[in-house]
Amino acid sequence: MAWFVVEEHGQAVYVEKALGEDAIQPYGRVGKRVDLHDIAAGKAILSELPRRRVHEIVDEHGLTRHTEHTITSLDRLFEELDTVREQGYATNENETFEGFRAVASPVSPEGDLQGAVVISGPQTRFEGERFQSELPAIVSRVANELELEILSQNNR
């Protein structure tokens, strides 16, 4: 399953989705609002925001625990966001739902944050090399293509 997610009022909003033949959809519908800190797309978005804005979002919405893997410490969240910036993509490893993983990349043409593209699925399908390198490469490529499309639209 693939989504495009944006930040609005300190929350993630699912704005577009695409389902594959074997997609499993444990959550989400277009328009649904969720916390940013425990979804891959949310962490990709937060990684592009100024530290001050991340503090504001956490102050307003907290760091709610959804599973034992959810980040609930601001220090740990900032460590994770540093990693996202370094590698160019974010992951969710059972942080929202047990047995579910996701990989996301921010869409930020020339530093203008638009949102994040994310692919998600059952942990059994998102393992090993696929989770560690194939899926990050796919979401990074799609994010780059979206950025180029946005820039070309803006230059018309």
Coordinates of C-alpha atoms in Angstrom, one line a residue:
M1 CA 0.0 0.0 0.0
A2 CA 1.3 3.5 -0.8
W3 CA 0.2 6.8 0.6
F4 CA 0.9 10.5 0.3
V5 CA 0.8 12.2 3.6
V6 CA 0.9 15.9 4.6
E7 CA 1.2 17.7 7.9
E8 CA -1.7 19.9 9.0
H9 CA -2.0 21.4 12.4
G10 CA 0.7 19.2 13.8
Q11 CA -0.8 15.9 12.6
A12 CA -0.4 13.6 9.7
V13 CA -3.2 13.6 7.1
Y14 CA -3.5 10.8 4.6
V15 CA -4.4 12.6 1.3
E16 CA -3.9 9.9 -1.4
K17 CA -3.5 6.2 -1.5
A18 CA -2.7 3.4 -4.0
L19 CA -3.4 -0.2 -3.2
G20 CA -1.6 -3.2 -4.7
E21 CA -3.3 -6.5 -5.5
D22 CA -2.4 -8.0 -2.1
A23 CA -2.6 -4.9 0.0
I24 CA -3.4 -5.3 3.7
Q25 CA -5.0 -2.1 5.1
P26 CA -5.0 -2.2 8.9
Y27 CA -5.5 1.6 9.2
G28 CA -6.0 4.7 7.2
R29 CA -8.4 6.2 4.9
V30 CA -8.1 9.4 2.9
G31 CA -8.6 12.3 5.3
K32 CA -7.6 10.4 8.4
R33 CA -5.5 12.3 10.9
V34 CA -2.9 10.5 13.1
D35 CA 0.2 11.4 15.2
L36 CA 3.3 12.2 13.3
H37 CA 5.9 10.7 15.7
D38 CA 5.0 7.0 15.2
I39 CA 4.5 6.7 11.4
A40 CA 7.2 6.6 8.8
A41 CA 5.7 9.4 6.8
G42 CA 5.3 11.5 9.9
K43 CA 9.0 11.1 10.8
A44 CA 10.0 11.9 7.3
I45 CA 7.9 15.1 7.5
L46 CA 9.2 16.0 11.0
S47 CA 12.8 15.5 9.8
E48 CA 12.3 18.5 7.4
L49 CA 10.8 20.8 10.0
P50 CA 12.8 23.2 12.3
R51 CA 13.5 21.8 15.7
R52 CA 11.4 24.5 17.3
R53 CA 8.3 23.3 15.2
V54 CA 8.9 19.7 16.3
H55 CA 8.9 20.9 19.9
E56 CA 5.6 22.8 19.3
I57 CA 4.0 19.7 17.8
V58 CA 5.1 17.4 20.6
D59 CA 3.9 20.0 23.2
E60 CA 0.5 20.1 21.6
H61 CA 0.0 16.4 20.6
G62 CA 2.4 14.5 22.9
L63 CA 4.2 11.3 22.1
T64 CA 1.4 8.7 22.6
R65 CA 2.4 5.1 22.9
H66 CA 0.6 2.8 20.4
T67 CA 2.9 -0.3 20.9
E68 CA 5.9 -1.1 22.9
H69 CA 8.1 0.1 20.0
T70 CA 6.6 3.6 19.8
I71 CA 9.0 6.5 20.4
T72 CA 7.8 8.2 23.6
S73 CA 10.9 10.3 24.4
L74 CA 11.7 13.7 22.8
D75 CA 15.4 12.9 22.9
R76 CA 14.8 9.6 21.1
L77 CA 12.6 11.3 18.6
F78 CA 15.3 13.8 17.7
E79 CA 17.9 11.0 17.4
E80 CA 15.5 9.2 15.0
L81 CA 15.0 12.4 13.0
D82 CA 18.8 12.9 12.7
T83 CA 19.0 9.4 11.3
V84 CA 16.2 10.1 8.8
R85 CA 18.0 13.2 7.6
E86 CA 21.2 11.3 7.2
Q87 CA 19.7 8.4 5.2
G88 CA 17.0 10.3 3.4
Y89 CA 14.1 8.0 4.5
A90 CA 12.2 7.1 7.6
T91 CA 11.0 3.7 8.8
N92 CA 8.2 2.4 11.1
E93 CA 9.0 -0.9 12.7
N94 CA 5.9 -2.0 14.6
E95 CA 5.5 1.5 16.1
T96 CA 1.9 2.0 15.2
F97 CA 0.7 -1.6 14.9
E98 CA 2.5 -4.9 15.8
G99 CA 3.5 -6.8 12.7
F100 CA 3.4 -3.8 10.4
R101 CA 6.3 -1.8 8.8
A102 CA 6.6 1.2 6.6
V103 CA 9.3 3.2 4.7
A104 CA 8.8 6.9 3.8
S105 CA 10.7 9.7 2.2
P106 CA 10.0 13.4 2.4
V107 CA 8.9 15.3 -0.7
S108 CA 10.6 18.7 -0.3
P109 CA 11.5 20.3 -3.6
E110 CA 14.1 22.9 -3.1
G111 CA 13.3 22.8 0.7
D112 CA 9.6 23.5 0.3
L113 CA 8.1 20.6 2.3
Q114 CA 5.0 19.2 0.5
G115 CA 4.6 15.9 2.5
A116 CA 5.9 12.4 2.3
V117 CA 5.4 9.3 0.2
V118 CA 5.2 6.0 2.1
I119 CA 4.8 2.3 1.4
S120 CA 3.6 0.0 4.1
G121 CA 2.8 -3.6 4.7
P122 CA 3.0 -6.6 6.9
Q123 CA 6.4 -7.3 8.6
T124 CA 6.5 -10.7 6.8
R125 CA 6.7 -8.8 3.5
F126 CA 9.0 -6.1 4.7
E127 CA 12.0 -8.0 5.9
G128 CA 15.8 -8.2 5.3
E129 CA 17.3 -6.7 2.2
R130 CA 13.8 -5.7 0.9
F131 CA 13.2 -3.6 4.0
Q132 CA 16.8 -2.4 4.4
S133 CA 17.5 -1.3 0.9
E134 CA 15.0 -2.1 -1.8
L135 CA 12.0 -0.3 -0.3
P136 CA 14.0 2.8 0.8
A137 CA 15.4 3.1 -2.8
I138 CA 11.8 2.9 -4.2
V139 CA 10.3 5.5 -1.9
S140 CA 13.4 7.8 -2.4
R141 CA 13.1 7.5 -6.2
V142 CA 9.3 8.2 -6.1
A143 CA 9.9 11.2 -3.8
N144 CA 12.5 12.6 -6.2
E145 CA 10.2 12.1 -9.2
L146 CA 7.4 14.0 -7.3
E147 CA 9.8 16.8 -6.5
L148 CA 10.8 17.1 -10.1
E149 CA 7.2 17.1 -11.2
I150 CA 6.3 19.8 -8.7
L151 CA 9.3 21.9 -9.8
S152 CA 8.3 21.5 -13.5
Q153 CA 4.7 22.5 -12.7
N154 CA 5.9 25.6 -10.8
N155 CA 8.1 26.6 -13.7
R156 CA 5.3 26.6 -16.3

